[in-house]
PDB file of C-alpha atoms in Angstrom:
ATOM      1  CA  MET A   1     -45.503 -15.427 -39.281  1.00  0.00           C
ATOM      2  CA  THR A   2     -42.147 -14.722 -40.130  1.00  0.00           C
ATOM      3  CA  ALA A   3     -40.394 -12.007 -38.662  1.00  0.00           C
ATOM      4  CA  LEU A   4     -40.389 -10.389 -42.267  1.00  0.00           C
ATOM      5  CA  GLU A   5     -44.030 -10.659 -42.422  1.00  0.00           C
ATOM      6  CA  TYR A   6     -44.001  -9.207 -38.971  1.00  0.00           C
ATOM      7  CA  ILE A   7     -42.335  -5.919 -40.349  1.00  0.00           C
ATOM      8  CA  GLU A   8     -44.075  -5.572 -43.659  1.00  0.00           C
ATOM      9  CA  GLU A   9     -47.783  -5.845 -41.325  1.00  0.00           C
ATOM     10  CA  SER A  10     -45.862  -3.358 -38.492  1.00  0.00           C
ATOM     11  CA  GLY A  11     -46.593  -0.514 -40.953  1.00  0.00           C
ATOM     12  CA  VAL A  12     -43.181   1.192 -40.309  1.00  0.00           C
ATOM     13  CA  PRO A  13     -41.597   2.962 -43.356  1.00  0.00           C
ATOM     14  CA  GLU A  14     -38.919   0.173 -43.525  1.00  0.00           C
ATOM     15  CA  SER A  15     -41.961  -1.966 -44.272  1.00  0.00           C
ATOM     16  CA  MET A  16     -42.864  -0.042 -47.634  1.00  0.00           C
ATOM     17  CA  TRP A  17     -39.140  -0.188 -49.037  1.00  0.00           C
ATOM     18  CA  PRO A  18     -38.909  -1.884 -52.227  1.00  0.00           C
ATOM     19  CA  ASN A  19     -35.914  -3.664 -51.310  1.00  0.00           C
ATOM     20  CA  LEU A  20     -37.185  -4.621 -48.238  1.00  0.00           C
ATOM     21  CA  GLU A  21     -36.606  -8.210 -48.398  1.00  0.00           C
ATOM     22  CA  ALA A  22     -33.084  -8.006 -49.741  1.00  0.00           C
ATOM     23  CA  TRP A  23     -32.353  -5.635 -46.581  1.00  0.00           C
ATOM     24  CA  TYR A  24     -33.905  -8.195 -44.418  1.00  0.00           C
ATOM     25  CA  GLY A  25     -31.992 -10.903 -45.825  1.00  0.00           C
ATOM     26  CA  TRP A  26     -28.899  -9.014 -45.568  1.00  0.00           C
ATOM     27  CA  PHE A  27     -29.010  -9.001 -41.374  1.00  0.00           C
ATOM     28  CA  GLU A  28     -30.603 -12.578 -41.374  1.00  0.00           C
ATOM     29  CA  LYS A  29     -27.838 -13.840 -43.373  1.00  0.00           C
ATOM     30  CA  GLN A  30     -25.417 -12.855 -40.565  1.00  0.00           C
ATOM     31  CA  GLY A  31     -27.568 -13.264 -37.536  1.00  0.00           C
ATOM     32  CA  MET A  32     -28.269 -10.002 -37.068  1.00  0.00           C
ATOM     33  CA  VAL A  33     -31.968 -10.495 -36.395  1.00  0.00           C
ATOM     34  CA  GLY A  34     -33.639 -10.633 -33.329  1.00  0.00           C
ATOM     35  CA  VAL A  35     -36.956 -12.190 -33.019  1.00  0.00           C
ATOM     36  CA  VAL A  36     -39.039 -12.497 -29.556  1.00  0.00           C
ATOM     37  CA  LYS A  37     -41.583 -14.537 -29.392  1.00  0.00           C
ATOM     38  CA  ASP A  38     -44.696 -15.321 -26.837  1.00  0.00           C
ATOM     39  CA  LYS A  39     -47.819 -18.050 -26.993  1.00  0.00           C
ATOM     40  CA  ASP A  40     -49.693 -15.575 -29.406  1.00  0.00           C
ATOM     41  CA  GLY A  41     -46.509 -15.596 -32.024  1.00  0.00           C
ATOM     42  CA  ILE A  42     -43.738 -12.862 -32.803  1.00  0.00           C
ATOM     43  CA  ALA A  43     -43.854 -10.157 -29.660  1.00  0.00           C
ATOM     44  CA  GLY A  44     -41.022  -7.941 -31.615  1.00  0.00           C
ATOM     45  CA  VAL A  45     -38.100  -7.748 -33.922  1.00  0.00           C
ATOM     46  CA  ALA A  46     -34.753  -5.899 -34.211  1.00  0.00           C
ATOM     47  CA  LEU A  47     -32.192  -5.912 -36.617  1.00  0.00           C
ATOM     48  CA  ALA A  48     -28.999  -4.347 -35.647  1.00  0.00           C
ATOM     49  CA  ARG A  49     -25.130  -4.745 -36.758  1.00  0.00           C
ATOM     50  CA  CYS A  50     -21.721  -3.165 -35.559  1.00  0.00           C
ATOM     51  CA  ILE A  51     -19.935  -0.183 -36.963  1.00  0.00           C
ATOM     52  CA  LYS A  52     -16.740   1.056 -35.908  1.00  0.00           C
ATOM     53  CA  ASP A  53     -16.110   4.880 -34.163  1.00  0.00           C
ATOM     54  CA  GLY A  54     -16.172   7.096 -36.906  1.00  0.00           C
ATOM     55  CA  GLN A  55     -17.873   5.062 -39.412  1.00  0.00           C
ATOM     56  CA  ASP A  56     -21.092   6.124 -41.249  1.00  0.00           C
ATOM     57  CA  PRO A  57     -23.878   3.787 -40.617  1.00  0.00           C
ATOM     58  CA  ASN A  58     -24.741   3.223 -44.198  1.00  0.00           C
ATOM     59  CA  HIS A  59     -26.605   0.653 -44.754  1.00  0.00           C
ATOM     60  CA  TYR A  60     -24.846  -3.031 -45.676  1.00  0.00           C
ATOM     61  CA  VAL A  61     -22.115  -1.670 -43.199  1.00  0.00           C
ATOM     62  CA  HIS A  62     -21.257  -3.957 -40.324  1.00  0.00           C
ATOM     63  CA  SER A  63     -17.748  -4.542 -38.515  1.00  0.00           C
ATOM     64  CA  GLU A  64     -17.758  -7.695 -36.439  1.00  0.00           C
ATOM     65  CA  ASP A  65     -15.345  -6.032 -34.595  1.00  0.00           C
ATOM     66  CA  GLY A  66     -16.891  -2.598 -34.361  1.00  0.00           C
ATOM     67  CA  GLU A  67     -16.870  -1.050 -31.017  1.00  0.00           C
ATOM     68  CA  ASN A  68     -20.407   0.394 -31.540  1.00  0.00           C
ATOM     69  CA  VAL A  69     -23.776  -1.289 -31.843  1.00  0.00           C
ATOM     70  CA  PHE A  70     -26.244   0.360 -34.563  1.00  0.00           C
ATOM     71  CA  VAL A  71     -29.773  -0.446 -34.228  1.00  0.00           C
ATOM     72  CA  ASP A  72     -31.566  -0.108 -37.351  1.00  0.00           C
ATOM     73  CA  LEU A  73     -34.747  -1.112 -36.731  1.00  0.00           C
ATOM     74  CA  THR A  74     -36.889  -2.302 -33.763  1.00  0.00           C
ATOM     75  CA  ILE A  75     -40.277  -3.318 -33.396  1.00  0.00           C
ATOM     76  CA  SER A  76     -42.531  -4.607 -30.542  1.00  0.00           C
ATOM     77  CA  SER A  77     -46.370  -5.166 -30.172  1.00  0.00           C
ATOM     78  CA  LYS A  78     -45.839  -6.427 -26.857  1.00  0.00           C
ATOM     79  CA  GLY A  79     -44.452  -3.038 -24.777  1.00  0.00           C
ATOM     80  CA  ALA A  80     -41.555  -2.844 -22.671  1.00  0.00           C
ATOM     81  CA  LYS A  81     -41.031  -6.907 -21.592  1.00  0.00           C
ATOM     82  CA  SER A  82     -40.563  -7.681 -25.738  1.00  0.00           C
ATOM     83  CA  LEU A  83     -38.131  -4.793 -25.821  1.00  0.00           C
ATOM     84  CA  ARG A  84     -36.020  -6.059 -22.974  1.00  0.00           C
ATOM     85  CA  CYS A  85     -35.837  -9.162 -24.476  1.00  0.00           C
ATOM     86  CA  LEU A  86     -34.834  -8.126 -27.925  1.00  0.00           C
ATOM     87  CA  LEU A  87     -31.968  -5.800 -25.903  1.00  0.00           C
ATOM     88  CA  LEU A  88     -31.038  -9.354 -24.309  1.00  0.00           C
ATOM     89  CA  LEU A  89     -30.673 -10.693 -27.561  1.00  0.00           C
ATOM     90  CA  LEU A  90     -28.823  -8.127 -28.978  1.00  0.00           C
ATOM     91  CA  TRP A  91     -26.464  -8.848 -26.081  1.00  0.00           C
ATOM     92  CA  GLU A  92     -26.303 -12.316 -26.706  1.00  0.00           C
ATOM     93  CA  ARG A  93     -24.869 -11.671 -30.246  1.00  0.00           C
ATOM     94  CA  PHE A  94     -22.779  -8.736 -30.031  1.00  0.00           C
ATOM     95  CA  GLY A  95     -21.611  -8.927 -26.182  1.00  0.00           C
ATOM     96  CA  PRO A  96     -20.694  -5.529 -24.585  1.00  0.00           C
ATOM     97  CA  ARG A  97     -19.506  -2.623 -26.427  1.00  0.00           C
ATOM     98  CA  LYS A  98     -18.674   1.205 -26.337  1.00  0.00           C
ATOM     99  CA  ARG A  99     -21.682   2.689 -28.033  1.00  0.00           C
ATOM    100  CA  ILE A 100     -25.451   1.803 -28.734  1.00  0.00           C
ATOM    101  CA  THR A 101     -27.338   3.958 -31.732  1.00  0.00           C
ATOM    102  CA  PHE A 102     -30.733   3.518 -32.523  1.00  0.00           C
ATOM    103  CA  ASN A 103     -32.492   4.964 -35.757  1.00  0.00           C
ATOM    104  CA  ARG A 104     -35.367   6.686 -34.586  1.00  0.00           C
ATOM    105  CA  SER A 105     -37.217   8.246 -37.412  1.00  0.00           C
ATOM    106  CA  GLY A 106     -33.847   8.682 -39.310  1.00  0.00           C
ATOM    107  CA  LYS A 107     -32.171  10.328 -36.657  1.00  0.00           C
ATOM    108  CA  PRO A 108     -29.537   8.544 -34.952  1.00  0.00           C
ATOM    109  CA  ARG A 109     -29.782   8.572 -31.080  1.00  0.00           C
ATOM    110  CA  SER A 110     -26.430   7.181 -29.240  1.00  0.00           C
ATOM    111  CA  TYR A 111     -25.985   6.072 -25.613  1.00  0.00           C
ATOM    112  CA  ASP A 112     -23.279   4.552 -23.565  1.00  0.00           C
ATOM    113  CA  TYR A 113     -24.014   0.640 -24.245  1.00  0.00           C
ATOM    114  CA  MET A 114     -23.369  -0.408 -20.675  1.00  0.00           C
ATOM    115  CA  THR A 115     -25.073   2.677 -18.728  1.00  0.00           C
ATOM    116  CA  PHE A 116     -27.642   1.604 -21.151  1.00  0.00           C
ATOM    117  CA  MET A 117     -28.226  -1.842 -20.453  1.00  0.00           C
ATOM    118  CA  ARG A 118     -28.245  -0.951 -16.867  1.00  0.00           C
ATOM    119  CA  LYS A 119     -31.186   1.212 -17.269  1.00  0.00           C
ATOM    120  CA  ALA A 120     -33.220  -1.342 -19.108  1.00  0.00           C
ATOM    121  CA  LYS A 121     -32.454  -3.957 -16.803  1.00  0.00           C
ATOM    122  CA  VAL A 122     -30.699  -6.099 -19.151  1.00  0.00           C
TER     123      VAL A 122
END
């Protein structure tokens, strides 16, 4: 199973978007897809990008030097362990930033990046 198929089968609202493949492809092309696997296959997928302070998190906006990480999508079938692994991948890809924001049912939720990572034990 591919990460895209995992998203499609998850049933999250984004999985039903007519442009899901193009949207996912945009993240994949820039190395902004995190995939966690275990012995059974994919255990989690995350799509994230960086944005600058004050920048709206509109789709297809990414600033490599942005101060903030915006997590557009996180799916985990294995709970906290796979979520921590996804956060570790995020850390490896983007390094330390100012804030981390999650898209939670269309509403952004922001946290201090370092505090969030410490609490998540990353």
